[in-house]
Short mmCIF file of C-alpha atoms in Angstrom, two decimals:
data_model
loop_
_atom_site.label_atom_id
_atom_site.label_comp_id
_atom_site.label_asym_id
_atom_site.label_seq_id
_atom_site.Cartn_x
_atom_site.Cartn_y
_atom_site.Cartn_z
CA UNK U 1 83.21 -27.47 -14.40
CA UNK U 2 80.63 -28.05 -16.73
CA UNK U 3 82.68 -27.99 -20.59
CA UNK U 4 80.29 -28.71 -23.46
CA UNK U 5 82.19 -29.82 -26.81
CA UNK U 6 80.97 -29.08 -29.68
CA UNK U 7 82.53 -30.54 -32.91
CA UNK U 8 81.78 -30.27 -36.12
CA UNK U 9 82.65 -33.40 -38.45
CA UNK U 10 81.80 -35.81 -42.18
CA UNK U 11 84.24 -38.50 -41.88
CA UNK U 12 86.52 -40.45 -40.32
CA UNK U 13 83.95 -42.62 -37.66
CA UNK U 14 86.67 -44.44 -36.20
CA UNK U 15 88.24 -41.38 -35.48
CA UNK U 16 85.58 -39.79 -33.67
CA UNK U 17 84.85 -42.70 -31.74
CA UNK U 18 88.03 -42.45 -30.33
CA UNK U 19 87.41 -38.28 -29.29
CA UNK U 20 84.34 -38.98 -28.24
CA UNK U 21 85.05 -41.63 -25.48
CA UNK U 22 88.46 -39.09 -24.71
CA UNK U 23 86.51 -36.51 -24.01
CA UNK U 24 83.40 -37.76 -22.63
CA UNK U 25 84.03 -38.57 -19.19
CA UNK U 26 83.25 -36.22 -15.68
CA UNK U 27 79.82 -34.72 -16.42
CA UNK U 28 81.47 -33.38 -20.05
CA UNK U 29 79.27 -33.06 -22.01
CA UNK U 30 79.24 -33.76 -26.29
CA UNK U 31 77.20 -32.25 -29.03
CA UNK U 32 78.08 -32.87 -32.79
CA UNK U 33 77.76 -31.73 -35.82
CA UNK U 34 77.11 -34.13 -38.92
CA UNK U 35 76.68 -32.78 -42.09
CA UNK U 36 73.68 -33.86 -43.42
CA UNK U 37 75.09 -34.52 -47.15
CA UNK U 38 76.82 -37.32 -45.51
CA UNK U 39 76.12 -40.88 -44.90
CA UNK U 40 76.37 -42.23 -41.47
CA UNK U 41 77.71 -45.73 -40.70
CA UNK U 42 75.90 -47.94 -39.38
CA UNK U 43 78.41 -48.49 -36.10
CA UNK U 44 78.55 -45.25 -36.08
CA UNK U 45 74.88 -44.76 -34.69
CA UNK U 46 75.00 -48.10 -33.55
CA UNK U 47 77.79 -46.99 -30.78
CA UNK U 48 76.12 -43.06 -30.00
CA UNK U 49 72.48 -44.46 -29.75
CA UNK U 50 74.66 -46.13 -26.13
CA UNK U 51 75.85 -42.67 -25.24
CA UNK U 52 75.16 -40.68 -22.26
CA UNK U 53 76.11 -36.77 -23.11
CA UNK U 54 76.05 -37.48 -26.37
CA UNK U 55 73.43 -35.76 -29.34
CA UNK U 56 74.11 -35.87 -32.38
CA UNK U 57 72.65 -33.64 -34.77
CA UNK U 58 72.30 -33.01 -38.68
CA UNK U 59 70.34 -29.64 -39.19
CA UNK U 60 72.48 -28.56 -42.35
CA UNK U 61 74.22 -29.38 -45.65
CA UNK U 62 77.54 -27.85 -44.65
CA UNK U 63 79.78 -26.32 -47.82
CA UNK U 64 83.57 -25.23 -47.63
CA UNK U 65 84.01 -21.75 -46.85
CA UNK U 66 80.20 -21.12 -47.15
CA UNK U 67 78.26 -19.60 -43.92
CA UNK U 68 77.14 -23.27 -43.56
CA UNK U 69 79.58 -24.16 -41.41
CA UNK U 70 79.18 -20.87 -38.77
CA UNK U 71 75.28 -22.04 -39.39
CA UNK U 72 76.22 -25.37 -38.12
CA UNK U 73 78.59 -23.85 -35.17
CA UNK U 74 75.62 -21.69 -33.87
CA UNK U 75 73.03 -25.10 -34.25
CA UNK U 76 75.59 -26.92 -30.87
CA UNK U 77 75.43 -23.54 -29.52
CA UNK U 78 71.70 -22.94 -28.98
CA UNK U 79 71.44 -26.83 -28.13
CA UNK U 80 74.17 -26.82 -25.47
CA UNK U 81 72.87 -24.19 -23.95
CA UNK U 82 70.57 -25.50 -22.72
CA UNK U 83 72.43 -26.57 -19.93
CA UNK U 84 73.85 -23.74 -20.03
CA UNK U 85 77.87 -25.14 -19.72
CA UNK U 86 80.66 -23.27 -17.91
CA UNK U 87 82.89 -23.09 -21.13
CA UNK U 88 81.65 -24.20 -24.73
CA UNK U 89 85.03 -26.06 -26.45
CA UNK U 90 84.45 -25.64 -30.59
CA UNK U 91 86.73 -28.43 -32.23
CA UNK U 92 86.45 -30.49 -35.21
CA UNK U 93 86.00 -34.14 -35.20
CA UNK U 94 89.35 -34.22 -36.51
CA UNK U 95 91.23 -33.06 -33.33
CA UNK U 96 92.39 -34.82 -30.55
CA UNK U 97 93.82 -33.61 -26.62
CA UNK U 98 97.60 -33.42 -26.66
CA UNK U 99 97.37 -33.00 -22.81
CA UNK U 100 95.94 -34.36 -20.06
CA UNK U 101 92.36 -33.78 -19.00
CA UNK U 102 92.76 -32.35 -15.25
CA UNK U 103 95.77 -29.68 -16.87
CA UNK U 104 92.77 -28.01 -19.69
CA UNK U 105 90.48 -27.40 -16.60
CA UNK U 106 93.06 -25.93 -14.83
CA UNK U 107 93.34 -24.14 -17.47
CA UNK U 108 89.57 -22.96 -18.08
CA UNK U 109 90.06 -21.76 -14.34
CA UNK U 110 91.70 -19.19 -15.24
CA UNK U 111 88.08 -17.54 -17.26
CA UNK U 112 89.88 -16.56 -19.97
CA UNK U 113 88.43 -17.12 -23.87
CA UNK U 114 90.76 -19.41 -26.20
CA UNK U 115 90.80 -18.10 -29.34
CA UNK U 116 93.30 -16.71 -31.43
CA UNK U 117 92.53 -13.46 -32.48
CA UNK U 118 94.40 -10.55 -34.82
CA UNK U 119 93.36 -7.77 -35.67
CA UNK U 120 92.73 -5.82 -39.61
CA UNK U 121 93.12 -8.91 -42.43
CA UNK U 122 96.53 -10.91 -43.32
CA UNK U 123 97.63 -11.85 -46.82
CA UNK U 124 96.31 -15.19 -45.84
CA UNK U 125 92.61 -13.56 -44.25
CA UNK U 126 92.61 -11.22 -47.28
CA UNK U 127 89.52 -7.80 -47.84
CA UNK U 128 88.00 -9.81 -50.49
CA UNK U 129 86.60 -12.02 -48.02
CA UNK U 130 83.51 -9.72 -47.39
CA UNK U 131 84.04 -7.21 -49.94
CA UNK U 132 82.70 -9.62 -52.31
CA UNK U 133 79.26 -11.66 -52.21
CA UNK U 134 79.85 -15.71 -51.72
CA UNK U 135 77.26 -18.91 -52.61
CA UNK U 136 76.93 -20.97 -49.87
CA UNK U 137 74.97 -24.35 -51.51
CA UNK U 138 78.54 -26.03 -53.78
CA UNK U 139 80.99 -27.91 -53.60
CA UNK U 140 84.33 -25.36 -54.03
CA UNK U 141 86.75 -28.40 -54.90
CA UNK U 142 85.02 -29.82 -57.35
CA UNK U 143 84.93 -29.89 -60.98
CA UNK U 144 81.59 -30.00 -61.42
CA UNK U 145 79.25 -27.61 -64.50
CA UNK U 146 77.61 -26.89 -60.74
CA UNK U 147 81.17 -25.42 -59.51
CA UNK U 148 82.16 -23.25 -62.49
CA UNK U 149 79.07 -22.01 -63.24
CA UNK U 150 78.45 -21.13 -59.32
CA UNK U 151 82.21 -19.15 -59.85
CA UNK U 152 80.97 -17.36 -62.76
CA UNK U 153 78.10 -15.77 -61.29
CA UNK U 154 80.43 -14.58 -58.09
CA UNK U 155 82.78 -13.26 -60.75
CA UNK U 156 79.97 -11.83 -62.28
CA UNK U 157 78.83 -10.12 -59.15
CA UNK U 158 81.78 -8.54 -58.70
CA UNK U 159 81.90 -6.82 -61.60
CA UNK U 160 78.31 -5.13 -60.63
CA UNK U 161 78.31 -5.70 -56.90
CA UNK U 162 81.03 -4.98 -53.65
CA UNK U 163 79.56 -4.06 -49.81
CA UNK U 164 80.92 -0.85 -49.60
CA UNK U 165 79.21 0.09 -45.40
CA UNK U 166 80.37 -2.93 -42.89
CA UNK U 167 79.01 -3.34 -39.80
CA UNK U 168 81.18 -3.06 -37.66
CA UNK U 169 83.90 -0.85 -36.96
CA UNK U 170 87.18 -3.50 -37.01
CA UNK U 171 87.25 -6.27 -38.39
CA UNK U 172 89.30 -8.91 -36.58
CA UNK U 173 89.98 -12.43 -37.70
CA UNK U 174 91.19 -15.76 -35.66
CA UNK U 175 90.56 -19.44 -35.61
CA UNK U 176 87.50 -21.01 -35.92
CA UNK U 177 88.33 -24.01 -33.30
CA UNK U 178 88.71 -22.19 -29.61
CA UNK U 179 87.12 -22.15 -26.12
CA UNK U 180 85.24 -19.23 -24.39
CA UNK U 181 82.72 -18.34 -21.36
CA UNK U 182 79.33 -19.04 -21.16
CA UNK U 183 79.26 -14.95 -20.53
CA UNK U 184 81.06 -15.03 -23.73
CA UNK U 185 78.64 -16.36 -25.87
CA UNK U 186 75.19 -15.62 -23.99
CA UNK U 187 76.81 -12.11 -24.84
CA UNK U 188 77.45 -13.28 -28.71
CA UNK U 189 73.94 -14.10 -28.95
CA UNK U 190 72.69 -11.52 -27.22
CA UNK U 191 75.31 -9.14 -30.42
CA UNK U 192 73.39 -11.61 -32.55
CA UNK U 193 69.54 -11.33 -31.40
CA UNK U 194 70.63 -7.15 -31.74
CA UNK U 195 72.44 -6.53 -34.96
CA UNK U 196 70.34 -9.05 -37.52
CA UNK U 197 72.28 -6.86 -40.04
CA UNK U 198 75.50 -8.08 -38.83
CA UNK U 199 74.47 -11.71 -39.25
CA UNK U 200 73.17 -11.12 -43.45
CA UNK U 201 76.86 -9.16 -43.76
CA UNK U 202 78.58 -12.34 -42.72
CA UNK U 203 75.67 -14.91 -44.53
CA UNK U 204 77.37 -14.18 -47.73
CA UNK U 205 81.61 -13.96 -46.78
CA UNK U 206 84.08 -15.74 -47.27
CA UNK U 207 85.55 -18.86 -44.87
CA UNK U 208 82.72 -15.97 -41.94
CA UNK U 209 83.85 -18.98 -39.03
CA UNK U 210 87.21 -17.12 -39.33
CA UNK U 211 86.36 -13.26 -39.03
CA UNK U 212 82.02 -13.61 -37.57
CA UNK U 213 82.59 -14.86 -33.71
CA UNK U 214 86.15 -13.30 -34.07
CA UNK U 215 84.91 -9.20 -35.21
CA UNK U 216 81.58 -10.35 -32.27
CA UNK U 217 84.54 -10.50 -29.59
CA UNK U 218 87.01 -7.86 -30.56
CA UNK U 219 84.81 -5.27 -31.18
CA UNK U 220 83.21 -5.68 -27.45
CA UNK U 221 84.74 -5.99 -23.89
CA UNK U 222 85.90 -9.26 -24.31
CA UNK U 223 88.92 -8.95 -26.10
CA UNK U 224 90.99 -7.55 -22.37
CA UNK U 225 90.52 -11.24 -21.74
CA UNK U 226 90.92 -12.58 -24.86
CA UNK U 227 94.53 -15.60 -24.58
CA UNK U 228 95.51 -17.64 -27.59
CA UNK U 229 94.12 -20.12 -28.69
CA UNK U 230 95.00 -23.59 -27.84
CA UNK U 231 95.26 -25.55 -31.11
CA UNK U 232 98.14 -26.87 -33.10
CA UNK U 233 97.64 -27.32 -36.51
CA UNK U 234 100.53 -28.32 -38.85
CA UNK U 235 100.04 -25.82 -41.87
CA UNK U 236 103.78 -26.60 -44.05
CA UNK U 237 103.37 -29.35 -46.61
CA UNK U 238 100.49 -30.71 -49.41
CA UNK U 239 97.43 -29.58 -48.76
CA UNK U 240 97.47 -28.61 -45.83
CA UNK U 241 96.49 -28.78 -43.05
CA UNK U 242 98.68 -31.35 -43.05
CA UNK U 243 97.58 -34.56 -40.94
CA UNK U 244 99.85 -35.51 -37.84
CA UNK U 245 103.07 -38.33 -37.99
CA UNK U 246 105.17 -39.23 -35.77
CA UNK U 247 107.21 -36.59 -35.84
CA UNK U 248 104.66 -34.80 -34.17
CA UNK U 249 104.39 -36.86 -31.37
CA UNK U 250 108.15 -36.46 -30.13
CA UNK U 251 107.19 -32.80 -31.53
CA UNK U 252 104.69 -33.15 -28.42
CA UNK U 253 106.68 -34.31 -26.29
CA UNK U 254 109.59 -32.15 -26.70
CA UNK U 255 107.85 -28.55 -25.95
CA UNK U 256 105.29 -27.09 -24.31
CA UNK U 257 105.40 -23.52 -26.65
CA UNK U 258 105.17 -23.19 -30.11
CA UNK U 259 105.21 -20.37 -32.49
CA UNK U 260 101.98 -19.43 -35.17
CA UNK U 261 103.88 -17.24 -37.66
CA UNK U 262 100.12 -16.16 -39.12
CA UNK U 263 99.32 -15.11 -36.08
CA UNK U 264 102.68 -13.44 -34.56
CA UNK U 265 102.63 -15.53 -31.51
CA UNK U 266 103.01 -17.73 -28.82
CA UNK U 267 101.25 -20.03 -27.37
CA UNK U 268 100.56 -23.73 -25.48
CA UNK U 269 98.53 -26.51 -27.18
CA UNK U 270 96.61 -28.42 -25.45
CA UNK U 271 94.43 -29.91 -28.73
CA UNK U 272 96.57 -31.08 -32.04
CA UNK U 273 94.66 -31.00 -35.08
CA UNK U 274 94.01 -33.08 -38.10
CA UNK U 275 93.53 -36.87 -37.30
CA UNK U 276 91.25 -39.29 -39.05
CA UNK U 277 90.99 -42.64 -39.55
CA UNK U 278 94.47 -43.16 -40.99
CA UNK U 279 96.66 -42.54 -38.89
CA UNK U 280 95.38 -44.42 -35.97
CA UNK U 281 98.77 -45.80 -35.62
CA UNK U 282 99.80 -42.25 -34.07
CA UNK U 283 97.20 -41.04 -31.84
CA UNK U 284 97.97 -44.39 -30.83
CA UNK U 285 101.33 -43.44 -29.46
CA UNK U 286 100.15 -40.16 -28.07
CA UNK U 287 97.78 -41.65 -26.07
#
Protein backbone atom coordinates (compact mmCIF):
# COMPACT_ATOMS: atom_id res chain seq x y z
CA UNK A 1 0.00 0.00 0.00
CA UNK A 2 1.32 3.41 -0.99
CA UNK A 3 0.79 5.99 1.75
CA UNK A 4 1.40 9.72 1.34
CA UNK A 5 1.90 11.69 4.55
CA UNK A 6 0.98 15.35 4.11
CA UNK A 7 2.38 17.57 6.86
CA UNK A 8 1.87 21.28 7.51
CA UNK A 9 4.60 22.79 9.68
CA UNK A 10 6.21 26.06 10.65
CA UNK A 11 8.44 25.35 13.68
CA UNK A 12 9.89 22.63 15.95
CA UNK A 13 12.22 21.36 13.25
CA UNK A 14 14.06 18.90 15.49
CA UNK A 15 10.82 17.10 16.19
CA UNK A 16 9.86 17.36 12.52
CA UNK A 17 13.00 15.45 11.58
CA UNK A 18 12.16 12.77 14.16
CA UNK A 19 8.64 12.51 12.74
CA UNK A 20 9.92 12.18 9.17
CA UNK A 21 12.32 9.41 10.16
CA UNK A 22 9.55 7.57 11.96
CA UNK A 23 7.01 7.56 9.13
CA UNK A 24 9.25 7.53 6.05
CA UNK A 25 9.73 3.80 5.73
CA UNK A 26 9.10 1.25 3.02
CA UNK A 27 7.48 3.02 0.06
CA UNK A 28 5.89 5.83 2.08
CA UNK A 29 5.96 9.31 0.61
CA UNK A 30 6.30 12.41 2.78
CA UNK A 31 5.23 15.88 1.65
CA UNK A 32 5.71 18.88 3.90
CA UNK A 33 4.38 22.39 3.53
CA UNK A 34 6.38 24.89 5.55
CA UNK A 35 4.75 28.25 6.15
CA UNK A 36 6.17 30.69 3.64
CA UNK A 37 6.78 33.18 6.47
CA UNK A 38 9.09 30.72 8.24
CA UNK A 39 12.86 30.97 8.08
CA UNK A 40 13.90 27.35 7.64
CA UNK A 41 16.97 26.45 9.73
CA UNK A 42 20.06 25.29 7.87
CA UNK A 43 20.20 21.95 9.68
CA UNK A 44 16.73 21.05 8.42
CA UNK A 45 17.59 22.09 4.86
CA UNK A 46 20.70 19.89 4.96
CA UNK A 47 18.68 16.98 6.30
CA UNK A 48 15.88 17.28 3.73
CA UNK A 49 18.25 17.54 0.76
CA UNK A 50 19.60 14.06 1.49
CA UNK A 51 16.27 12.31 1.98
CA UNK A 52 14.52 10.29 -0.70
CA UNK A 53 10.72 10.32 -1.02
CA UNK A 54 10.60 13.64 0.81
CA UNK A 55 9.18 16.75 -0.86
CA UNK A 56 9.23 20.21 0.75
CA UNK A 57 7.03 23.03 -0.53
CA UNK A 58 6.32 26.56 0.74
CA UNK A 59 3.55 27.86 -1.46
CA UNK A 60 1.58 30.14 0.88
CA UNK A 61 1.88 32.22 4.03
CA UNK A 62 -0.29 30.42 6.55
CA UNK A 63 -2.40 32.51 8.95
CA UNK A 64 -4.06 30.79 11.88
CA UNK A 65 -7.81 30.47 11.31
CA UNK A 66 -7.60 31.51 7.66
CA UNK A 67 -8.21 29.70 4.38
CA UNK A 68 -4.44 29.67 3.82
CA UNK A 69 -4.04 26.53 5.94
CA UNK A 70 -6.63 24.71 3.85
CA UNK A 71 -4.83 25.96 0.74
CA UNK A 72 -1.53 24.56 2.02
CA UNK A 73 -3.21 21.17 2.49
CA UNK A 74 -4.64 21.31 -1.03
CA UNK A 75 -1.21 22.21 -2.43
CA UNK A 76 0.24 19.16 -0.68
CA UNK A 77 -2.52 16.95 -2.11
CA UNK A 78 -1.91 18.23 -5.63
CA UNK A 79 1.79 17.52 -5.24
CA UNK A 80 1.24 14.03 -3.85
CA UNK A 81 -1.47 12.93 -6.30
CA UNK A 82 1.18 12.69 -9.04
CA UNK A 83 2.23 9.43 -7.37
CA UNK A 84 -1.37 8.16 -7.03
CA UNK A 85 -1.19 7.08 -3.38
CA UNK A 86 -3.76 4.72 -1.89
CA UNK A 87 -4.11 6.93 1.19
CA UNK A 88 -3.45 10.54 2.09
CA UNK A 89 -2.62 11.07 5.77
CA UNK A 90 -3.04 14.74 6.66
CA UNK A 91 -1.14 15.69 9.80
CA UNK A 92 0.69 18.50 11.56
CA UNK A 93 4.40 18.81 12.19
CA UNK A 94 3.76 18.28 15.91
CA UNK A 95 2.22 14.81 15.51
CA UNK A 96 3.84 11.45 16.16
CA UNK A 97 2.75 7.80 15.78
CA UNK A 98 1.80 6.00 19.00
CA UNK A 99 1.26 2.58 17.43
CA UNK A 100 3.35 0.29 15.30
CA UNK A 101 3.29 0.93 11.55
CA UNK A 102 2.03 -2.59 10.83
CA UNK A 103 -1.08 -1.88 12.92
CA UNK A 104 -1.65 1.33 11.00
CA UNK A 105 -1.36 -0.40 7.62
CA UNK A 106 -3.76 -3.08 8.83
CA UNK A 107 -6.23 -0.32 9.73
CA UNK A 108 -5.91 1.30 6.30
CA UNK A 109 -6.53 -2.06 4.63
CA UNK A 110 -10.14 -1.79 5.85
CA UNK A 111 -10.61 1.01 3.27
CA UNK A 112 -12.41 3.46 5.57
CA UNK A 113 -12.26 7.26 5.66
CA UNK A 114 -10.68 8.03 9.03
CA UNK A 115 -12.01 11.46 9.88
CA UNK A 116 -14.02 12.62 12.88
CA UNK A 117 -17.21 14.27 11.59
CA UNK A 118 -20.30 15.85 13.12
CA UNK A 119 -23.40 17.20 11.42
CA UNK A 120 -24.42 20.80 12.08
CA UNK A 121 -22.95 23.31 14.50
CA UNK A 122 -21.54 23.00 18.02
CA UNK A 123 -20.62 25.45 20.74
CA UNK A 124 -16.98 24.99 19.73
CA UNK A 125 -17.86 25.29 16.03
CA UNK A 126 -20.56 27.99 15.84
CA UNK A 127 -22.36 29.23 12.76
CA UNK A 128 -20.53 32.56 13.03
CA UNK A 129 -17.54 30.80 11.50
CA UNK A 130 -19.20 30.56 8.12
CA UNK A 131 -21.87 33.27 8.29
CA UNK A 132 -19.50 36.24 8.35
CA UNK A 133 -16.55 37.42 6.29
CA UNK A 134 -13.03 36.83 7.67
CA UNK A 135 -9.73 38.08 6.30
CA UNK A 136 -6.77 35.78 5.78
CA UNK A 137 -3.69 37.98 5.95
CA UNK A 138 -2.85 38.80 9.57
CA UNK A 139 -1.92 37.24 12.90
CA UNK A 140 -5.08 37.11 15.00
CA UNK A 141 -3.14 36.48 18.20
CA UNK A 142 -0.99 39.59 17.77
CA UNK A 143 -1.67 42.98 19.36
CA UNK A 144 -0.20 44.87 16.42
CA UNK A 145 -1.89 47.81 14.72
CA UNK A 146 -2.45 45.66 11.61
CA UNK A 147 -4.35 43.08 13.66
CA UNK A 148 -6.48 45.75 15.35
CA UNK A 149 -7.39 47.33 12.00
CA UNK A 150 -8.39 44.04 10.35
CA UNK A 151 -10.46 42.92 13.35
CA UNK A 152 -12.28 46.26 13.33
CA UNK A 153 -12.92 45.84 9.60
CA UNK A 154 -14.41 42.39 10.24
CA UNK A 155 -16.71 43.82 12.92
CA UNK A 156 -17.87 46.54 10.55
CA UNK A 157 -18.58 43.99 7.81
CA UNK A 158 -20.79 42.04 10.22
CA UNK A 159 -23.09 45.04 10.40
CA UNK A 160 -23.58 45.41 6.67
CA UNK A 161 -23.03 41.90 5.29
CA UNK A 162 -23.50 38.26 6.10
CA UNK A 163 -23.68 35.14 3.96
CA UNK A 164 -27.24 33.96 3.44
CA UNK A 165 -27.21 31.36 0.70
CA UNK A 166 -25.08 28.45 1.84
CA UNK A 167 -23.74 26.31 -1.05
CA UNK A 168 -24.55 23.00 0.65
CA UNK A 169 -27.60 21.17 1.95
CA UNK A 170 -26.05 20.34 5.32
CA UNK A 171 -22.94 21.66 7.06
CA UNK A 172 -20.51 19.20 8.63
CA UNK A 173 -17.54 19.84 10.90
CA UNK A 174 -14.60 17.63 11.60
CA UNK A 175 -10.95 17.32 12.46
CA UNK A 176 -8.31 18.77 10.15
CA UNK A 177 -6.13 15.71 10.72
CA UNK A 178 -7.40 12.65 8.92
CA UNK A 179 -6.55 9.68 6.68
CA UNK A 180 -8.52 9.67 3.43
CA UNK A 181 -8.52 7.13 0.63
CA UNK A 182 -7.33 8.04 -2.83
CA UNK A 183 -10.86 7.70 -4.20
CA UNK A 184 -12.23 10.08 -1.55
CA UNK A 185 -9.56 12.68 -2.30
CA UNK A 186 -10.24 12.34 -6.03
CA UNK A 187 -13.91 12.99 -5.33
CA UNK A 188 -13.08 16.10 -3.27
CA UNK A 189 -10.89 17.54 -6.02
CA UNK A 190 -13.49 16.79 -8.69
CA UNK A 191 -16.19 18.41 -6.55
CA UNK A 192 -14.05 21.53 -6.16
CA UNK A 193 -13.54 21.78 -9.93
CA UNK A 194 -17.27 21.52 -10.56
CA UNK A 195 -18.33 23.82 -7.70
CA UNK A 196 -16.08 26.91 -7.60
CA UNK A 197 -18.78 28.86 -5.72
CA UNK A 198 -18.47 26.33 -2.87
CA UNK A 199 -14.73 26.96 -2.69
CA UNK A 200 -15.16 30.75 -2.80
CA UNK A 201 -17.66 30.56 0.06
CA UNK A 202 -15.17 28.87 2.39
CA UNK A 203 -12.26 31.09 1.40
CA UNK A 204 -13.70 33.84 3.61
CA UNK A 205 -14.77 31.55 6.47
CA UNK A 206 -13.10 30.99 9.83
CA UNK A 207 -11.11 27.75 10.33
CA UNK A 208 -12.25 26.50 6.93
CA UNK A 209 -10.19 23.32 7.25
CA UNK A 210 -12.59 22.14 9.99
CA UNK A 211 -15.64 22.32 7.72
CA UNK A 212 -14.48 22.32 4.08
CA UNK A 213 -13.56 18.64 3.59
CA UNK A 214 -16.12 17.42 6.17
CA UNK A 215 -18.99 19.18 4.34
CA UNK A 216 -17.96 17.73 0.98
CA UNK A 217 -17.65 14.24 2.48
CA UNK A 218 -20.80 14.60 4.60
CA UNK A 219 -22.95 15.43 1.57
CA UNK A 220 -21.60 12.50 -0.44
CA UNK A 221 -21.85 8.71 -0.32
CA UNK A 222 -18.45 8.65 1.40
CA UNK A 223 -20.17 9.59 4.66
CA UNK A 224 -21.37 5.98 4.83
CA UNK A 225 -17.77 4.78 4.93
CA UNK A 226 -16.47 7.14 7.62
CA UNK A 227 -14.82 5.88 10.81
CA UNK A 228 -13.75 8.08 13.73
CA UNK A 229 -10.46 9.91 13.40
CA UNK A 230 -7.29 8.35 14.77
CA UNK A 231 -5.58 11.33 16.45
CA UNK A 232 -5.28 11.87 20.19
CA UNK A 233 -5.29 15.49 21.37
CA UNK A 234 -5.56 16.80 24.93
CA UNK A 235 -7.76 19.90 25.03
CA UNK A 236 -7.89 20.10 28.83
CA UNK A 237 -5.34 22.63 30.04
CA UNK A 238 -3.81 26.05 29.51
CA UNK A 239 -3.52 27.13 25.85
CA UNK A 240 -4.85 23.87 24.41
CA UNK A 241 -4.02 21.64 22.75
CA UNK A 242 -1.47 20.97 25.46
CA UNK A 243 1.99 19.51 24.92
CA UNK A 244 2.11 15.84 25.85
CA UNK A 245 3.87 14.64 29.01
CA UNK A 246 4.82 11.36 30.68
CA UNK A 247 1.25 11.21 31.99
CA UNK A 248 -0.01 10.83 28.43
CA UNK A 249 2.46 8.03 27.67
CA UNK A 250 1.00 6.13 30.61
CA UNK A 251 -2.49 6.71 29.20
CA UNK A 252 -1.43 5.23 25.87
CA UNK A 253 0.01 2.16 27.60
CA UNK A 254 -3.12 1.59 29.68
CA UNK A 255 -5.83 2.40 27.14
CA UNK A 256 -6.65 1.43 23.57
CA UNK A 257 -9.94 3.33 23.40
CA UNK A 258 -10.49 7.02 24.16
CA UNK A 259 -13.54 9.28 24.28
CA UNK A 260 -13.96 12.53 22.35
CA UNK A 261 -16.40 14.73 24.27
CA UNK A 262 -16.97 17.26 21.48
CA UNK A 263 -18.01 14.64 18.93
CA UNK A 264 -19.42 12.16 21.49
CA UNK A 265 -17.50 9.22 20.02
CA UNK A 266 -15.03 6.59 21.11
CA UNK A 267 -11.94 6.02 18.99
CA UNK A 268 -8.60 4.24 18.88
CA UNK A 269 -5.74 6.69 18.23
CA UNK A 270 -2.75 5.85 16.04
CA UNK A 271 -1.20 9.32 16.23
CA UNK A 272 -0.97 11.93 18.98
CA UNK A 273 -0.26 15.63 19.23
CA UNK A 274 1.28 17.80 20.22
CA UNK A 275 5.01 17.23 20.50
CA UNK A 276 7.62 19.93 20.19
CA UNK A 277 11.34 20.51 20.53
CA UNK A 278 10.84 21.00 24.26
CA UNK A 279 9.34 17.60 25.08
CA UNK A 280 11.51 15.25 23.06
CA UNK A 281 12.18 13.19 26.21
CA UNK A 282 8.49 12.30 26.15
CA UNK A 283 8.77 11.20 22.54
CA UNK A 284 11.78 9.07 23.46
CA UNK A 285 9.69 7.33 26.13
CA UNK A 286 7.03 6.68 23.51
CA UNK A 287 9.61 5.13 21.17
